[in-house]
Coordinates of C-alpha atoms and ligand atoms in Angstrom, one line a residue:
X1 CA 110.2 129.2 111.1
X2 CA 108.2 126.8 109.2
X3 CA 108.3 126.6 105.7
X4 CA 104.3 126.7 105.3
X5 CA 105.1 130.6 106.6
X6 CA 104.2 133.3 104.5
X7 CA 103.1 130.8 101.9
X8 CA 101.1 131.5 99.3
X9 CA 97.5 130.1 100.1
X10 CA 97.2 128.3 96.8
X11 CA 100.1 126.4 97.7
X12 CA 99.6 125.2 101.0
X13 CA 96.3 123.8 99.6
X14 CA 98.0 122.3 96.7
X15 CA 100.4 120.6 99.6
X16 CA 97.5 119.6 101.5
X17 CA 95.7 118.1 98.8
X18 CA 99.0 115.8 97.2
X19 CA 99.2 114.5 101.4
X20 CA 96.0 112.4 100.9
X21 CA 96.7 109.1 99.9
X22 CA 94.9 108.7 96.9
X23 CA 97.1 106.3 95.7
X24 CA 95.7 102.9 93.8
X25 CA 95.2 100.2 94.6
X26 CA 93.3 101.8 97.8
X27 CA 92.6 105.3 96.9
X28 CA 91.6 107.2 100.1
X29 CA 88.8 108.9 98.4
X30 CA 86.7 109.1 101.7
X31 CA 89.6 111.1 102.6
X32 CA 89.7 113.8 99.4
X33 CA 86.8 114.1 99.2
X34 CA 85.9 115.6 102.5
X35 CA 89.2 118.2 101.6
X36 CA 87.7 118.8 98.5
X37 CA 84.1 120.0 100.3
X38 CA 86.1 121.8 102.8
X39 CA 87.4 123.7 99.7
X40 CA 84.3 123.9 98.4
X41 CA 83.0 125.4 101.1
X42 CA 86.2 128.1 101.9
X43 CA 84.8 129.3 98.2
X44 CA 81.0 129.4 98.8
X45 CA 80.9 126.6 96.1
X46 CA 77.6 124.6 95.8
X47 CA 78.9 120.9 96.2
X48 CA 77.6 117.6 94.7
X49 CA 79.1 114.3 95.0
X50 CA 78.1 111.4 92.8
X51 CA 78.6 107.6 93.7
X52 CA 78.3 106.1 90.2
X53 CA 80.0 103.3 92.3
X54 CA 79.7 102.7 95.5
X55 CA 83.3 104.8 97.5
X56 CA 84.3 105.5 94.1
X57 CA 82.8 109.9 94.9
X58 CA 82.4 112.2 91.6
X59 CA 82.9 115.9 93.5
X60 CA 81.4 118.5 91.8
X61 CA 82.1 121.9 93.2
X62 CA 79.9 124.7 91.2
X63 CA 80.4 128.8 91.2
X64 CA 76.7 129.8 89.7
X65 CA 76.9 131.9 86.6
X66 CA 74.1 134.9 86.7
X67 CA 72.8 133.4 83.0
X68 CA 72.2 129.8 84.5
X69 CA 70.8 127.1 82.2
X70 CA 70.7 129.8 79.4
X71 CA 74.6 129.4 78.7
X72 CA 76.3 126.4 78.4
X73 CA 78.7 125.3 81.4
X74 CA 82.1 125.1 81.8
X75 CA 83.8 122.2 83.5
X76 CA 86.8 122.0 84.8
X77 CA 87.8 118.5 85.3
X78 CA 90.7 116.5 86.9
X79 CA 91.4 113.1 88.2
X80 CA 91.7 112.2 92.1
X81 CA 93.9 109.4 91.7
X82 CA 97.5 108.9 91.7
X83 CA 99.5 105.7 90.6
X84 CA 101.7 103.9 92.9
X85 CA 105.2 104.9 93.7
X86 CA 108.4 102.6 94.1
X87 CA 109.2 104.6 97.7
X88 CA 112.7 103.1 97.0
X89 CA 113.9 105.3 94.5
X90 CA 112.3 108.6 95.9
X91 CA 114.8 111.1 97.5
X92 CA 111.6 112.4 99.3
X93 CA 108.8 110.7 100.8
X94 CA 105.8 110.9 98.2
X95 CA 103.0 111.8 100.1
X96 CA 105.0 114.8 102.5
X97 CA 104.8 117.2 99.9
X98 CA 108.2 118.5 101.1
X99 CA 109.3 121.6 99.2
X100 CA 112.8 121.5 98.6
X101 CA 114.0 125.0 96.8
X102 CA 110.9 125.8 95.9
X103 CA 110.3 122.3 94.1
X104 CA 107.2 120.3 95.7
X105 CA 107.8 117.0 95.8
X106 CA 104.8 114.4 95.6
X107 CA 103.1 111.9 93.7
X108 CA 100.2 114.1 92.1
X109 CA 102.0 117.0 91.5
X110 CA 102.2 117.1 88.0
X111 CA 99.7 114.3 87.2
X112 CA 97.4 116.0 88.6
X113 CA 96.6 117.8 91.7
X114 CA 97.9 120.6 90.9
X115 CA 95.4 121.3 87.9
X116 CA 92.6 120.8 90.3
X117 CA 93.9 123.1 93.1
X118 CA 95.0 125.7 90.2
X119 CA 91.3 125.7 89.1
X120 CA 89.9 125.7 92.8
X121 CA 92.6 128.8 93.4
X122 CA 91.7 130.9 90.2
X123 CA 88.4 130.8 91.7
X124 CA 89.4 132.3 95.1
X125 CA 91.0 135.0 93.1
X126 CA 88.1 135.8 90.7
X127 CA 85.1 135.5 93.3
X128 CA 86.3 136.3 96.4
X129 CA 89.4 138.8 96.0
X130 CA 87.6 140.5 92.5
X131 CA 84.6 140.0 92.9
X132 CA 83.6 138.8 89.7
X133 CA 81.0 137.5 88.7
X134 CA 80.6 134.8 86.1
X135 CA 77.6 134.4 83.2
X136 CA 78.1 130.8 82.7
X137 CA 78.2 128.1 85.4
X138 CA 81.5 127.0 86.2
X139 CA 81.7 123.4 87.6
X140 CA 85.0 121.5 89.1
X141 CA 84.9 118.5 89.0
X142 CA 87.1 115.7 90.6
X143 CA 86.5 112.2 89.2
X144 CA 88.1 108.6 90.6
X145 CA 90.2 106.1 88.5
X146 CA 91.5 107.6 85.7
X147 CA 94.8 106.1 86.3
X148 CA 93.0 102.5 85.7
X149 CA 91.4 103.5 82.9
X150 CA 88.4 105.6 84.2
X151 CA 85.3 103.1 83.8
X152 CA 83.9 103.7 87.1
X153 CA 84.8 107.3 86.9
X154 CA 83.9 109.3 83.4
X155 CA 83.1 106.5 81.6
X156 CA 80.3 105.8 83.3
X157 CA 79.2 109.0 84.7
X158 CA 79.0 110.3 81.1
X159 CA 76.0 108.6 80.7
X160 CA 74.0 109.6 83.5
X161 CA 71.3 112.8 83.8
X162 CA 73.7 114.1 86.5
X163 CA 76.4 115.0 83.6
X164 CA 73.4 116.1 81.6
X165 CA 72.3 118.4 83.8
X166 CA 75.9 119.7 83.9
X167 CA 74.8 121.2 80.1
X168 CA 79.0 121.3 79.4
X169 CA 80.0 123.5 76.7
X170 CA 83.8 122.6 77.2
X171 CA 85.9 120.0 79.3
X172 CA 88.9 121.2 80.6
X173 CA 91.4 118.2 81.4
X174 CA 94.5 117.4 81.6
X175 CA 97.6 117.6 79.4
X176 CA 101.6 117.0 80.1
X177 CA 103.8 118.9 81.2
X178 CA 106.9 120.6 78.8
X179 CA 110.3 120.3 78.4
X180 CA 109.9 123.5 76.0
X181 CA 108.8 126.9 76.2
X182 CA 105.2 126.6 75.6
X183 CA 102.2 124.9 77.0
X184 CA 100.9 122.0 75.0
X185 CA 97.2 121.5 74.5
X186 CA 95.6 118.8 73.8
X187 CA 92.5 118.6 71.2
X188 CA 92.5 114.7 70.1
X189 CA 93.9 111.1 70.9
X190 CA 95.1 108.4 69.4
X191 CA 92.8 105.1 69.0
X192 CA 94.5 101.8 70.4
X193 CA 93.7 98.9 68.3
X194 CA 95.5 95.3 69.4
X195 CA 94.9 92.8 67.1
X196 CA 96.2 89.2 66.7
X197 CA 97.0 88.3 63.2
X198 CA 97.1 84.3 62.5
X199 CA 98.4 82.6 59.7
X200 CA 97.9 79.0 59.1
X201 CA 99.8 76.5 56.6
X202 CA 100.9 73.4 56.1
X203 CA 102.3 71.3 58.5
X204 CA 105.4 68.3 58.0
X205 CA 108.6 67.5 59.6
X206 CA 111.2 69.9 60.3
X207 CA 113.8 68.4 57.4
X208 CA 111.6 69.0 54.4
X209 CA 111.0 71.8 52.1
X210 CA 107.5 71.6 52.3
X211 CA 105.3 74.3 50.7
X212 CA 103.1 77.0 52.0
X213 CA 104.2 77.0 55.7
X214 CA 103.2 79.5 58.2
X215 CA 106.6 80.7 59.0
X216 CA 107.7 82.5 55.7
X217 CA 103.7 83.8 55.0
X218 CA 104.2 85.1 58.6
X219 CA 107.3 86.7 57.6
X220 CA 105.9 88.2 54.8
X221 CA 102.7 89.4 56.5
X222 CA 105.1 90.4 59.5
X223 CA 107.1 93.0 57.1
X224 CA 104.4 94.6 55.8
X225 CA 103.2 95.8 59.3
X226 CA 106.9 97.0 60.2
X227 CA 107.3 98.5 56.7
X228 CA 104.3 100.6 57.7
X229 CA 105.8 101.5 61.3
X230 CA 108.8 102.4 59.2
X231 CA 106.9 104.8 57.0
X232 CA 105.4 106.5 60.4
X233 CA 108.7 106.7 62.1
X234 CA 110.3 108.4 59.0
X235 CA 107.0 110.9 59.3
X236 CA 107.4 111.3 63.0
X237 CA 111.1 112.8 62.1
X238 CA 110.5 115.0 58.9
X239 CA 106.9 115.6 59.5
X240 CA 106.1 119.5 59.9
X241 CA 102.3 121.5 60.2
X242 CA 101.1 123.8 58.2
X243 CA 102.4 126.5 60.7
X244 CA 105.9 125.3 60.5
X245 CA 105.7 123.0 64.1
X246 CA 107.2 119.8 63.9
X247 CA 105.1 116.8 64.3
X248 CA 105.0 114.8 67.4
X249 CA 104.1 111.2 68.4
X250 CA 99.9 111.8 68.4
X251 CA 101.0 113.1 64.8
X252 CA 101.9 109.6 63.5
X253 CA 100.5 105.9 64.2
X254 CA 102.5 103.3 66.1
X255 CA 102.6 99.9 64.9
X256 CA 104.7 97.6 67.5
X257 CA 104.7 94.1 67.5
X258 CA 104.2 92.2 70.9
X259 CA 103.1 88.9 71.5
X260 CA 104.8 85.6 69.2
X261 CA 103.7 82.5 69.7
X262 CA 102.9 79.2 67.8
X263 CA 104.8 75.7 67.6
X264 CA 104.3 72.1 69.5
X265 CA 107.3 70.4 69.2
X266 CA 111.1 71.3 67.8
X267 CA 111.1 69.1 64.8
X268 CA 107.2 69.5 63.6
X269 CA 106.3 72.7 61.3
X270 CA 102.9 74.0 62.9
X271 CA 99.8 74.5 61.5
X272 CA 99.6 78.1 62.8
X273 CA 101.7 80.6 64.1
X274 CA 99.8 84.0 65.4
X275 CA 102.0 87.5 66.6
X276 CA 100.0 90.3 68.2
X277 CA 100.0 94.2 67.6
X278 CA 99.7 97.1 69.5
X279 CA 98.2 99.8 67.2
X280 CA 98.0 103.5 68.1
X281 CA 96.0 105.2 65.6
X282 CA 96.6 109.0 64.9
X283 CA 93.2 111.0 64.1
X284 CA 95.3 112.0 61.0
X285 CA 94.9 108.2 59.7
X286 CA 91.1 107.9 59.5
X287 CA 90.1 104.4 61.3
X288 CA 88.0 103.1 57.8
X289 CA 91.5 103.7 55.7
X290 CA 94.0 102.2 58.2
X291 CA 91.3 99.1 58.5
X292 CA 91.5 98.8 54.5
X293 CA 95.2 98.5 55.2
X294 CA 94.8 95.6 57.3
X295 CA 92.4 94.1 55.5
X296 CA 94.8 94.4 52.5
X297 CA 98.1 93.1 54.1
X298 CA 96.5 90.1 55.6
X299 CA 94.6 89.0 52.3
X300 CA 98.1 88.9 50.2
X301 CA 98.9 86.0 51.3
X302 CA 96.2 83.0 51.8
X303 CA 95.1 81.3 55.2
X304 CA 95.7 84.3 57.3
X305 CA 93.2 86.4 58.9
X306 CA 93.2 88.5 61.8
X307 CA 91.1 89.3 65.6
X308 CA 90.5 92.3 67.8
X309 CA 91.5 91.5 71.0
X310 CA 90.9 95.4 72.1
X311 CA 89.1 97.8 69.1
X312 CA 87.9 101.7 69.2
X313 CA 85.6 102.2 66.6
X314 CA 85.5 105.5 66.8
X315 CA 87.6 108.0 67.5
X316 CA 86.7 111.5 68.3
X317 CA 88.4 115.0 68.1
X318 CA 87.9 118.7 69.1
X319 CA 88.5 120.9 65.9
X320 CA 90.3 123.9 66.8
X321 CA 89.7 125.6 63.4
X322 CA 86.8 128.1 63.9
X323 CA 86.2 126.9 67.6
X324 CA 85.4 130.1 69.9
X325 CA 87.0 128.2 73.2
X326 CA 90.0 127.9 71.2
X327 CA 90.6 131.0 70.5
X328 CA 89.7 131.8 73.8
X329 CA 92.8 130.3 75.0
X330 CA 94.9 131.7 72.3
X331 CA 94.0 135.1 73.5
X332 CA 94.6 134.3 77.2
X333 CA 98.1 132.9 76.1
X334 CA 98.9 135.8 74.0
X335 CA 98.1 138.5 76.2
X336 CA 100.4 136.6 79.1
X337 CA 103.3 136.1 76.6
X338 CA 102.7 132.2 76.6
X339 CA 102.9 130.1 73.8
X340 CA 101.2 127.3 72.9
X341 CA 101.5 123.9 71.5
X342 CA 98.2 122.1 70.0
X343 CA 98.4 118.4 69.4
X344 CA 97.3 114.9 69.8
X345 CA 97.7 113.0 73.2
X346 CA 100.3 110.0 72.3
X347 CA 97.9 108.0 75.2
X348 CA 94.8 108.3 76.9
X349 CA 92.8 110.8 79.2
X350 CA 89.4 110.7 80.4
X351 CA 89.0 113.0 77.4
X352 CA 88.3 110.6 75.3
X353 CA 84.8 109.9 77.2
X354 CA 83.6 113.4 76.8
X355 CA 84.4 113.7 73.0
X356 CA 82.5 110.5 72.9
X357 CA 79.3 112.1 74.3
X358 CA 80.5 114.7 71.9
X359 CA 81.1 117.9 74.1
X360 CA 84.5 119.4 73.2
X361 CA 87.2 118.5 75.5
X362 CA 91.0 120.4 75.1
X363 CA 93.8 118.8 77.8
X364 CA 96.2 121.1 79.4
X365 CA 98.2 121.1 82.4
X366 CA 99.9 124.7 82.4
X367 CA 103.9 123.5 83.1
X368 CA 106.4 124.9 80.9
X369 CA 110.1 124.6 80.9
X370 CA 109.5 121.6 83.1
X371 CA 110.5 118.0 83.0
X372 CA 107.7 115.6 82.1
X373 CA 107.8 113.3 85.3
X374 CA 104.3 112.2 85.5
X375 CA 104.3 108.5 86.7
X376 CA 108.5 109.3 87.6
X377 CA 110.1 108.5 90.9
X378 CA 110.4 112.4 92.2
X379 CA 107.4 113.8 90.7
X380 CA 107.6 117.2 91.8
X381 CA 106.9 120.8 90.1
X382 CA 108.1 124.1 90.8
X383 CA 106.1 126.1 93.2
X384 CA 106.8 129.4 90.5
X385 CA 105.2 127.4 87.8
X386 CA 102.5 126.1 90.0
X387 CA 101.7 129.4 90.8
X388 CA 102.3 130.6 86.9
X389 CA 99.5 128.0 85.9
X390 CA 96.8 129.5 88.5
X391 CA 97.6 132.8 87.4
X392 CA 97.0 131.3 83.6
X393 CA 93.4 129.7 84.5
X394 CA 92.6 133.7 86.5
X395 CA 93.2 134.9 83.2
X396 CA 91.7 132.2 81.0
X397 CA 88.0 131.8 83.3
X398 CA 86.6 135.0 82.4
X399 CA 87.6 134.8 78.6
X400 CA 86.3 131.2 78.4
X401 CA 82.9 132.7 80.0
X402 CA 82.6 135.5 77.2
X403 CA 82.5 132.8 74.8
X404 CA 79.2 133.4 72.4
X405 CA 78.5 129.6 72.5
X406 CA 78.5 128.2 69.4
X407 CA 75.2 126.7 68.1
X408 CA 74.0 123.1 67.4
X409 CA 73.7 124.1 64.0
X410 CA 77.3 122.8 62.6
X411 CA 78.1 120.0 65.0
X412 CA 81.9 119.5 63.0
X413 CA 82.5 122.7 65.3
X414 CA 81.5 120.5 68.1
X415 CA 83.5 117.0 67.5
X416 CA 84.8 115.4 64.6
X417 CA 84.7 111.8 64.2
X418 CA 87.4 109.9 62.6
Ligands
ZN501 ZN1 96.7 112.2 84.8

């Protein structure tokens, strides 16, 4: 006996699926995306696939709603890609998709074929085993490269009339998996900022006491951007929500120093020495206060100034107060006994595009009481839970489709800006 016998269907897709190399740097996306269409096709799904760069496909599988352009869509998004593995320190070859007492091991199965198949799966359930019929047009959509970045995958297809068309009302993407009992969702991320701050002074030979240096202005400077980090680390710890939840890293702003450099020789004082910053910025810390910040520690002391070397200008978030899809969710998770953890993502998604062409976009991955091993040597997820999640987006689809879509009218319901 095998052990693809007597397997649930959903699973043997989701095995099939994480055995395509999609792996950077060469992706085999010729490859997915012909599974994908098969899928597509299994389901009766209307298929579209976009080359908003050339090999790099955009598959779009749609289930028609009876309402058509009337209602807003839903789309139900993931990423193709996987990132590389270091084979060495895998128990189990990556791409097998071996299932080992009941855990599947690949790269991709928590970040994030499963997701995709889970969608693809609640479908089959829904359409062909309930017959149900939706109102709103459901779209799945698999995009390339988010795992570098996503600019020749969302970024860019954000902006063409083939998303347009799409007329999404909500994004569904990814979130992480949890350690805890509860699923966490997504509604916001944090904006990186990396600047290099530089601070010239006087220059002279190594034995004086020569005034107004760069070292001790830098050291001044230098504290005041770790007093800061101090602040948010002290907040990270005690910080709570209104409803009693502790806070977590998307709660709070990073501030890490990374790059040093300066000096010529060992006996000269420079002219200049510069040290670089990553900067995560939480939506809690609006973007114009935390640049009055930096504006204020670099001015108290003269001769330093400061660059972008990457800046977000603006950073977007999907309100969860008053927001019908929301509270969509929360009822699906209530009525299956599930709870639920709403925060910011610590990183980036391809989220972050589709709050920028402001269309609300919440990240989950349904994995509970699961290591987080996205990116880990072992990636792997338990075929209960992977099967739990599927049974979570059956339940969710048809309460995301009774949705009364919310009207243009108050846009803050629709994305914040902060
Ligand atoms: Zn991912």
């Amino acid at each position: 006996m095998t052990d693809t016998a007597a397997e649930h269907i959903a699973v043997t897709n989701f095995r099939r699926y994480l055995r395509v190399k999609t792996v950077h740097p060469e992706p085999d996306y010729v490859g997915a995306e012909a599974l994908l269409r098969e899928f597509g096709r299994d389901l009766g799904l209307e298929a579209q696939v976009h080359n908003v760069v050339p090999g790099k496909p955009i598959v779009i599988l749609t289930w028609r709603g009876t309402h058509g352009k009337s209602l807003k869509s839903l789309v139900l998004n993931s990423h193709i890609d996987v990132v590389p593995v270091f084979r060495e320190f895998w128990t189990q070859d990556p791409f097998a998709a071996n299932k080992v007492n009941g855990r599947i091991y690949a790269r991709g199965a928590q970040d994030m074929k499963c997701v995709g198949i889970q969608y693809l799966e609640a479908i089959r359930v829904l359409k062909l085993q309930r017959g149900y019929m939706p109102k709103r047009d459901i779209h799945v959509m698999f995009v390339p490269d988010e795992e570098i970045g996503g600019h020749d995958g969302m970024e860019k297809f954000i902006h063409t009339p083939e998303w347009t068309a799409l007329n999404a009302g909500l994004v569904l993407d990814e979130g992480l998996g949890n350690p805890e009992n509860a699923y966490k969702v997504y509604h916001g991320e944090r904006a990186p900022w990396w600047i290099k701050v530089s601070v010239k002074g006087e220059t002279g030979h190594g034995s004086q006491f020569i005034e107004n240096t760069p070292g001790p202005k830098l050291q001044r400077v230098m504290a005041k951007f770790l007093a800061f980090r101090d602040e948010q680390e002290a907040q990270l710890k005690a910080g709570v929500h209104a409803d009693g939840r502790p806070f977590s890293l998307g709660d709070v702003t990073t501030v890490n120093l990374t790059m040093l450099s300066g000096g010529v020789q060992w006996n000269v004082i420079p002219n200049q020495l510069d040290m670089g910053f990553d900067i995560r910025i939480s939506p809690r810390m609006p973007l114009a206060k935390f640049r009055a910040l930096l504006d204020a520690w670099c001015a108290s002391e003269e001769g330093v100034s400061y660059e972008f070397i990457q800046l977000t200008p603006c950073n977007f978030v999907t309100p969860l107060d008053n927001n019908p899809w929301w509270h969509a969710l929360q009822a699906t998770a209530k009525a299956r006994g599930v709870a639920l953890d709403p925060t910011v993502f610590p990183a980036a998604t391809d989220s972050r595009y589709v709050r920028r062409a402001r269309v609300p976009a919440l990240g989950i991955s349904p994995m509970r009481n699961t290591p987080v091993l996205l990116h880990c040597h072992d990636e792997y997820l338990d075929e209960s839970m992977f099967l739990e999640g599927l049974e979570f987006y059956t339940a969710l689809l048809p309460r995301l489709d009774e949705v009364v879509d919310p009207t243009a009218e108050d846009p803050k319901l629709w994305t914040l800006e902060c």
